[in-house]
Amino acid sequence: MIRSLRFRLAIGAVIAVMLSLATVWWSLSRLFTDYVRDRYVAEMTALADSVAAAAVWDKTRFTLNAAWSDTRLGAPAGGRYWQFEAGGQEPLRSRSLWDTRLGDEPLTASDMPPFETTAGPDGAPVLVLSRRSRLEDAPEAGEFTVRVAFAEREITNALEAFHAWLRTMLLLTAAVLSAAAFIQAALGLTPLDRLRGVVARIRAGDVARLDDEGPLEVRPLVREINLLLDERETAIERARQRASDLAHGLKTPLTVLAQLTSRLDPDAADLALRQIDLVRQRADRQLQAARLGVERMATTDVGALMGKLVQVLKPLTEDRGIDWRIDCPSGLSLEADPADLAEAIGNLLDNAAKWTSRRIEAKARREEGAVILTIGDDGPGLTEADRAAMLARGASADASGSGLGLAITADIARAYGGDLTLGASTLGGLEARLSFPERRG
C-alpha cells in the first residue's frame, strides 16, 4: 500500500497522462492511416478510370488508346501497375508488370480495404484495386476489368515513419507531463510540510498557535488544530486545578492525623506516622501521574540535565567516597518536559546513591531511534523476583515507601512512550535501564 500522499497524487497524474496519450496515439494513428489509405484509393481510382477511358473496341478485340506520363508505369517493377482484362483475350498490362500478371497468385484481403494483396513483379507484396466496367458500343462480351496496383511498402513505410515520429513526440510529452505531475504534487503539498513544521514548533514549545494565513484548502485544518490546542490548554488548566485541589484537600486531614498520633503510645504513633507518610507518597505519585502528558513539550539536553542532577547529589555522598562516572555524548536531546525528565533520572540516581557501595555509572546513548539511559551501582542489588515486584503496578512500594521513586519513573517513561527495566549491573549491583523515543509522534 502506498502511504505517501505526494506519491499517490503523482502516480494518479502519471496514469491519467498515460491513458490520455494512449488515446491520442490510437486516434492519430487511426486518422493518419485512414488519410493515407484514402489518398491511395483516390490515386488508384483515378488510374483505373484513365485506363478504362482509354479502352477502344475495334470489332474484334479491345485496345487501349492512351499513353501515361507516369514513368513508374513504364519501368519494370516501377511501383505503379495496371492490367486490363476482357473476354477471352490476353490481358493488356503496363510495362512495369514486365512478364507478371496480377492474379497469377490468388488475391487475398488486406488490412486496408478495398485493396487486396498479391505478389508484384519483384516478388514484393502489392496492393490491388479492381474495377469492373463495360463499353456501351461493345457487344455483350464487352465487359472488362481494370486492376491497378502499387507497392505495399510505400504505405507501410509512410505509416512506420509517422508512427516513429508520433512515438518520439508522445514519449517526450509523457516525460514532460510526468515530471510536471511530480512537481505539481510536491508544490501542492508544500503547505502541509510547512504546517508540519509549525506543529513541531508548537510541540517543542516555541509557538502557541498556528497562523491562519495559507491556502484556502488548508485553513479549515488550521482552524481545527487551533481549536484542539485551545481545548488542550483548557484541559491542562483543569488538570492543574484539580491536582492542586486534591493536594490541598489531603494536606489538612493528613496534618491533623499526624498531630493526633501524639496521643498514641510510641509504637502505635510510629506505625501511624509511617502510614500517613505512605499516603502522602502515594498521593504524590498519583498527582505526578495526572500531570504527565499535559505539560508543554520542550527539547531537553540529556547530558546537561544528568550533569546538574549529579552535581546536586554529589555533596550528599562525599563522606562515603562515592565515585560518580557519567558517559553521555554531546548534543543528545529528547523531546520531553524538563521537569518530568529530571524527576525520572533523579529518582534513579537517588536510588543508586542510596544503595551503592563505592561507584555509580550513568550512561546515555542513541539506539535505533531511542535514547537509552542506564544507571548502575555496585550495591547489593535485587533478585529477579524482587525486580519484577518493584515495577509491578500497585506493588511498587512497601510500608516504608521504598521503591516509590522507581514506580514514578516507570510511569513517566510510559507516558512518553518509553520503558523502565531493572537488571543486574556489571558493577555487581542494580542497573536501571530507561528508554525514551528520540522523536515523539
XYZ file of C-alpha atoms in Angstrom:
441
model
C 0.000 0.000 0.000
C 1.375 3.418 -0.982
C 1.478 5.601 2.147
C 2.908 8.768 0.584
C 0.179 11.241 -0.386
C 2.637 13.063 -2.649
C 3.482 9.818 -4.446
C -0.205 8.893 -4.759
C -1.056 12.220 -6.388
C 1.915 11.986 -8.737
C 1.160 8.374 -9.709
C -2.506 9.233 -10.301
C -1.497 12.113 -12.551
C 1.007 9.926 -14.427
C -1.634 7.255 -15.003
C -4.045 9.901 -16.317
C -1.302 11.250 -18.606
C -0.512 7.765 -19.934
C -4.168 6.977 -20.611
C -4.622 10.323 -22.381
C -1.527 9.846 -24.512
C -2.563 6.279 -25.354
C -5.885 7.680 -26.578
C -4.030 10.324 -28.608
C -1.791 7.595 -30.085
C -4.742 5.458 -31.131
C -6.711 8.420 -32.508
C -3.861 9.983 -34.506
C -2.694 6.606 -35.793
C -6.213 5.767 -36.972
C -6.712 9.188 -38.555
C -3.374 9.121 -40.383
C -3.873 5.541 -41.562
C -7.322 6.408 -42.941
C -5.910 9.545 -44.544
C -3.073 7.677 -46.265
C -5.401 4.889 -47.432
C -7.909 7.406 -48.837
C -5.132 9.162 -50.738
C -4.012 5.905 -52.333
C -7.634 4.921 -53.058
C -8.134 8.239 -54.846
C -4.884 7.854 -56.802
C -5.586 4.255 -57.818
C -9.203 5.074 -58.721
C -8.003 7.874 -61.000
C -5.515 5.480 -62.650
C -8.206 2.820 -63.120
C -10.582 5.388 -64.618
C -7.909 6.599 -67.056
C -7.251 3.006 -68.172
C -10.975 2.347 -68.593
C -11.397 5.609 -70.520
C -8.658 4.540 -72.950
C -10.451 1.293 -73.876
C -11.424 1.034 -77.571
C -13.443 -1.794 -79.235
C -12.252 -2.451 -82.803
C -14.916 -5.040 -83.783
C -12.790 -7.973 -82.665
C -10.918 -7.033 -79.528
C -10.188 -4.293 -77.014
C -7.225 -1.998 -77.355
C -6.053 0.949 -75.282
C -5.650 4.267 -76.994
C -3.624 6.270 -74.452
C -0.165 6.978 -73.136
C 0.686 7.686 -69.482
C 3.215 10.225 -68.378
C 3.911 8.453 -65.078
C 7.351 6.905 -65.657
C 6.722 4.355 -62.917
C 4.232 2.637 -65.233
C 6.928 2.159 -67.882
C 9.812 0.938 -65.712
C 9.943 -2.762 -64.746
C 8.750 -3.135 -61.129
C 8.374 0.652 -61.103
C 5.839 0.664 -58.260
C 2.696 1.546 -60.310
C 0.852 -1.109 -62.285
C -2.294 -1.564 -64.352
C -3.863 -4.580 -66.049
C -6.815 -4.655 -68.447
C -8.807 -7.924 -68.603
C -11.664 -8.525 -71.101
C -13.388 -11.584 -72.574
C -11.030 -14.351 -73.573
C -8.295 -12.100 -74.883
C -4.828 -11.850 -73.382
C -4.748 -9.206 -70.619
C -3.219 -5.882 -71.536
C -0.590 -4.782 -68.966
C 1.633 -1.864 -68.113
C 5.320 -2.315 -68.921
C 6.032 -2.084 -65.170
C 4.436 -5.545 -64.688
C 7.016 -6.963 -67.120
C 6.134 -10.640 -67.586
C 3.931 -10.862 -64.458
C 0.139 -10.830 -64.411
C -1.882 -9.566 -61.480
C -3.860 -12.534 -60.269
C -1.341 -15.239 -61.156
C -1.212 -15.689 -57.414
C -4.556 -15.537 -55.577
C -5.706 -12.117 -54.435
C -6.258 -12.016 -50.668
C -7.917 -9.477 -48.429
C -5.573 -6.854 -46.996
C -5.633 -4.766 -43.839
C -6.656 -1.781 -45.948
C -9.883 -2.398 -47.822
C -10.898 -2.008 -50.625
C -7.398 -3.122 -51.588
C -6.419 -6.758 -51.997
C -2.884 -8.061 -51.830
C -0.778 -10.282 -54.070
C 2.833 -10.613 -55.212
C 4.262 -7.992 -57.588
C 6.796 -8.434 -60.399
C 9.702 -8.244 -57.971
C 8.057 -10.688 -55.556
C 7.245 -7.950 -53.057
C 3.603 -7.521 -51.998
C 1.437 -5.080 -53.925
C -1.996 -3.692 -53.068
C -4.543 -4.165 -55.859
C -7.724 -2.213 -56.602
C -10.147 -3.908 -59.083
C -12.813 -2.038 -61.070
C -15.361 -3.700 -63.456
C -16.774 -1.704 -66.339
C -18.442 -2.031 -69.798
C -18.090 -0.229 -73.084
C -21.517 0.901 -74.421
C -20.803 0.308 -78.143
C -19.176 -3.069 -77.499
C -21.050 -6.357 -77.896
C -22.418 -8.335 -74.959
C -18.986 -9.716 -74.317
C -17.618 -6.154 -73.962
C -17.344 -6.207 -70.180
C -13.851 -5.720 -68.814
C -11.968 -5.451 -65.507
C -9.240 -2.985 -64.722
C -6.770 -3.819 -61.930
C -4.380 -1.190 -60.682
C -1.747 -1.736 -58.020
C 1.120 -0.131 -56.140
C 3.916 -1.412 -53.938
C 2.675 -2.135 -50.412
C 5.956 -0.908 -48.935
C 5.031 2.666 -49.883
C 2.131 2.770 -47.459
C 3.867 0.721 -44.744
C 6.953 2.973 -44.940
C 4.765 6.071 -44.634
C 2.931 4.625 -41.621
C 6.154 3.482 -39.936
C 7.750 6.911 -40.398
C 4.672 8.602 -38.960
C 4.460 6.175 -36.028
C 8.166 6.667 -35.247
C 7.709 10.436 -35.190
C 4.484 10.127 -33.172
C 6.114 7.731 -30.699
C 9.017 10.116 -30.100
C 6.705 13.086 -29.671
C 4.386 11.278 -27.246
C 7.283 9.869 -25.200
C 8.728 13.352 -24.806
C 5.286 14.677 -23.933
C 4.825 11.871 -21.383
C 8.197 12.639 -19.786
C 7.440 16.356 -19.539
C 3.904 15.842 -18.187
C 5.052 13.173 -15.694
C 7.774 15.475 -14.381
C 5.200 18.250 -14.180
C 2.884 15.906 -12.232
C 5.584 15.159 -9.638
C 6.478 18.844 -9.373
C 2.832 19.791 -9.038
C 2.299 17.186 -6.305
C 5.381 18.420 -4.456
C 4.373 22.082 -4.709
C 0.749 21.318 -3.894
C 1.703 19.603 -0.618
C 4.240 22.228 0.426
C 1.682 23.932 2.724
C 1.306 20.636 4.590
C 5.073 20.448 5.060
C 5.027 23.977 6.465
C 2.103 23.041 8.703
C 4.017 20.017 9.990
C 6.981 22.232 10.827
C 4.806 24.700 12.761
C 3.114 21.859 14.664
C 6.570 20.551 15.604
C 7.438 24.029 16.928
C 4.204 24.056 18.939
C 5.090 20.680 20.418
C 8.571 21.974 21.270
C 7.024 24.997 22.978
C 8.378 27.638 20.562
C 4.935 28.898 19.452
C 1.440 28.576 20.893
C -0.854 28.599 17.854
C -0.900 28.163 14.089
C -1.008 31.133 11.758
C -4.359 31.419 9.962
C -2.641 32.566 6.757
C -2.208 29.991 3.999
C -4.050 28.292 1.133
C -7.825 28.205 1.398
C -7.838 24.395 1.385
C -5.572 24.251 4.459
C -7.289 26.931 6.541
C -10.112 24.641 7.822
C -7.468 22.196 9.081
C -5.542 25.067 10.732
C -8.720 26.262 12.464
C -9.478 22.757 13.761
C -5.919 22.352 15.084
C -6.124 25.722 16.833
C -9.431 24.707 18.397
C -7.809 21.467 19.537
C -4.931 23.455 21.065
C -7.423 25.668 22.890
C -9.212 22.618 24.257
C -5.844 21.158 25.304
C -4.927 24.310 27.212
C -8.301 24.219 28.916
C -7.805 20.568 29.857
C -4.326 21.335 31.208
C -5.651 24.139 33.360
C -8.441 21.953 34.700
C -5.992 19.130 35.446
C -3.701 21.503 37.311
C -6.588 22.957 39.265
C -7.900 19.541 40.250
C -4.412 18.388 41.247
C -3.987 21.498 43.371
C -7.403 20.997 44.963
C -6.577 17.386 45.717
C -3.210 18.291 47.235
C -4.767 20.911 49.489
C -7.659 18.625 50.310
C -5.319 15.895 51.528
C -2.801 18.134 53.263
C -5.043 19.318 56.080
C -6.529 15.887 57.075
C -3.092 14.283 56.999
C -1.654 17.082 59.163
C -4.472 16.610 61.680
C -3.925 12.858 61.741
C -0.191 13.371 62.276
C -0.938 15.638 65.250
C -3.361 13.107 66.729
C -0.641 10.446 66.803
C 0.900 12.271 69.755
C -1.878 10.820 71.885
C -0.914 7.263 70.993
C 1.734 5.110 72.592
C 5.155 5.376 70.875
C 4.904 2.135 68.868
C 1.397 2.895 67.583
C 2.367 6.509 66.867
C 5.385 5.400 64.844
C 3.252 2.990 62.803
C 0.593 5.657 62.237
C 3.175 8.208 61.094
C 4.650 5.727 58.611
C 1.183 5.043 57.214
C 0.433 8.754 56.947
C 3.742 9.279 55.145
C 2.889 6.407 52.800
C -0.474 8.040 51.999
C 1.355 11.272 51.212
C 3.773 9.443 48.894
C 1.011 7.581 47.081
C -0.936 10.814 46.657
C 2.184 12.468 45.269
C 2.605 9.608 42.834
C -0.976 9.887 41.587
C -0.677 13.676 41.283
C 2.512 13.173 39.298
C 0.759 10.670 37.012
C -2.138 13.072 36.500
C 0.306 15.808 35.436
C 2.153 13.638 32.887
C 1.454 14.378 29.241
C -0.228 17.735 29.852
C 2.896 19.873 30.124
C 4.202 21.712 27.095
C 6.931 19.820 25.277
C 10.488 21.108 25.057
C 13.813 19.850 23.797
C 15.936 18.803 26.767
C 19.695 18.210 26.652
C 20.163 14.844 28.372
C 23.854 15.257 29.167
C 23.433 18.726 30.698
C 20.469 17.611 32.797
C 22.260 14.486 34.025
C 25.315 16.567 34.968
C 23.227 19.004 37.009
C 21.496 16.173 38.895
C 24.818 14.519 39.711
C 26.198 17.841 40.995
C 23.203 18.088 43.338
C 23.673 14.539 44.691
C 27.478 14.528 44.922
C 27.696 16.572 48.146
C 25.350 14.121 49.855
C 27.699 11.196 49.117
C 31.100 12.831 49.682
C 31.507 11.346 53.162
C 31.107 7.843 51.655
C 33.695 8.443 48.893
C 31.294 7.540 46.076
C 32.844 7.628 42.577
C 30.391 9.139 40.046
C 31.064 8.436 36.370
C 28.979 9.970 33.557
C 29.201 8.956 29.903
C 26.852 10.931 27.608
C 27.611 12.164 24.047
C 27.252 15.889 23.448
C 24.126 17.050 21.641
C 21.974 14.129 22.809
C 18.492 15.538 23.423
C 14.913 14.428 23.989
C 11.521 15.964 23.290
C 10.248 15.858 26.874
C 9.235 18.177 29.656
C 12.437 19.010 31.589
C 10.688 18.553 34.950
C 9.455 15.070 34.005
C 12.862 14.031 32.699
C 14.638 15.471 35.749
C 12.347 13.574 38.114
C 12.760 10.285 36.217
C 16.573 10.460 36.077
C 16.804 11.969 39.550
C 14.842 9.091 41.079
C 17.224 6.564 39.526
C 20.340 8.469 40.586
C 18.966 8.917 44.104
C 18.162 5.217 44.337
C 21.680 4.330 43.148
C 23.242 6.753 45.642
C 21.205 5.192 48.446
C 22.351 1.607 47.808
C 25.803 1.869 46.187
C 28.984 0.957 47.986
C 31.694 2.831 46.096
C 30.786 3.536 42.476
C 27.900 4.704 40.223
C 27.935 4.731 36.424
C 25.411 6.781 34.419
C 25.433 6.359 30.619
C 23.287 7.622 27.721
C 23.334 6.660 24.047
C 21.237 6.540 20.887
C 19.953 3.147 19.817
C 17.538 2.510 16.889
C 15.520 5.712 17.199
C 15.562 5.752 21.001
C 17.657 7.301 23.752
C 18.794 4.735 26.313
C 19.910 5.794 29.810
C 21.487 3.229 32.124
C 22.352 3.863 35.763
C 24.214 1.108 37.584
C 25.753 0.742 41.031
C 27.878 -1.750 42.974
C 25.388 -2.167 45.823
C 23.587 -5.330 46.964
C 21.175 -5.262 44.013
C 17.871 -7.135 43.814
C 16.870 -10.649 42.916
C 14.977 -11.187 39.664
C 11.724 -11.735 41.563
C 12.253 -8.547 43.601
C 12.993 -6.524 40.451
C 9.737 -7.685 38.848
C 7.760 -6.929 42.014
C 9.352 -3.481 42.324
C 7.859 -2.370 38.978
C 4.551 -4.228 39.239
C 1.539 -1.934 39.054
C 0.204 -1.207 42.522
C 3.024 -3.123 44.233
C 5.889 -0.750 43.770
C 6.262 0.367 47.388
C 6.365 -1.294 50.745
C 5.144 0.174 54.010
C 8.147 2.433 54.249
C 7.717 3.844 50.752
C 10.758 2.044 49.374
C 10.695 1.796 45.604
C 8.122 4.539 45.030
C 10.640 6.591 43.036
C 11.186 3.685 40.645
C 7.439 3.317 40.134
C 7.091 7.043 39.401
C 9.985 6.834 36.947
C 8.288 3.914 35.200
C 5.071 5.965 34.924
C 6.993 8.884 33.402
C 8.734 6.619 30.883
C 5.449 5.023 29.795
C 3.792 8.439 29.463
C 6.410 9.352 26.841
C 6.226 6.021 25.011
C 9.313 4.607 26.726
C 10.021 1.951 29.340
C 11.954 1.219 32.518
C 13.595 -2.145 33.131
C 15.735 -3.372 36.014
C 18.637 -5.778 35.696
C 21.996 -6.755 37.066
C 24.764 -4.166 36.773
C 28.240 -5.040 35.533
C 29.421 -3.410 38.752
C 27.617 -6.085 40.760
C 24.566 -4.186 41.933
C 21.341 -2.971 40.289
C 21.146 -1.444 36.824
C 18.138 0.657 35.769
C 17.617 0.958 32.003
C 15.423 3.893 30.998
C 14.404 4.280 27.322
C 12.677 7.184 25.565
C 11.806 7.546 21.862
C 14.105 10.170 20.349
C 11.172 11.723 18.477
C 7.612 11.575 19.703
C 4.776 11.106 17.191
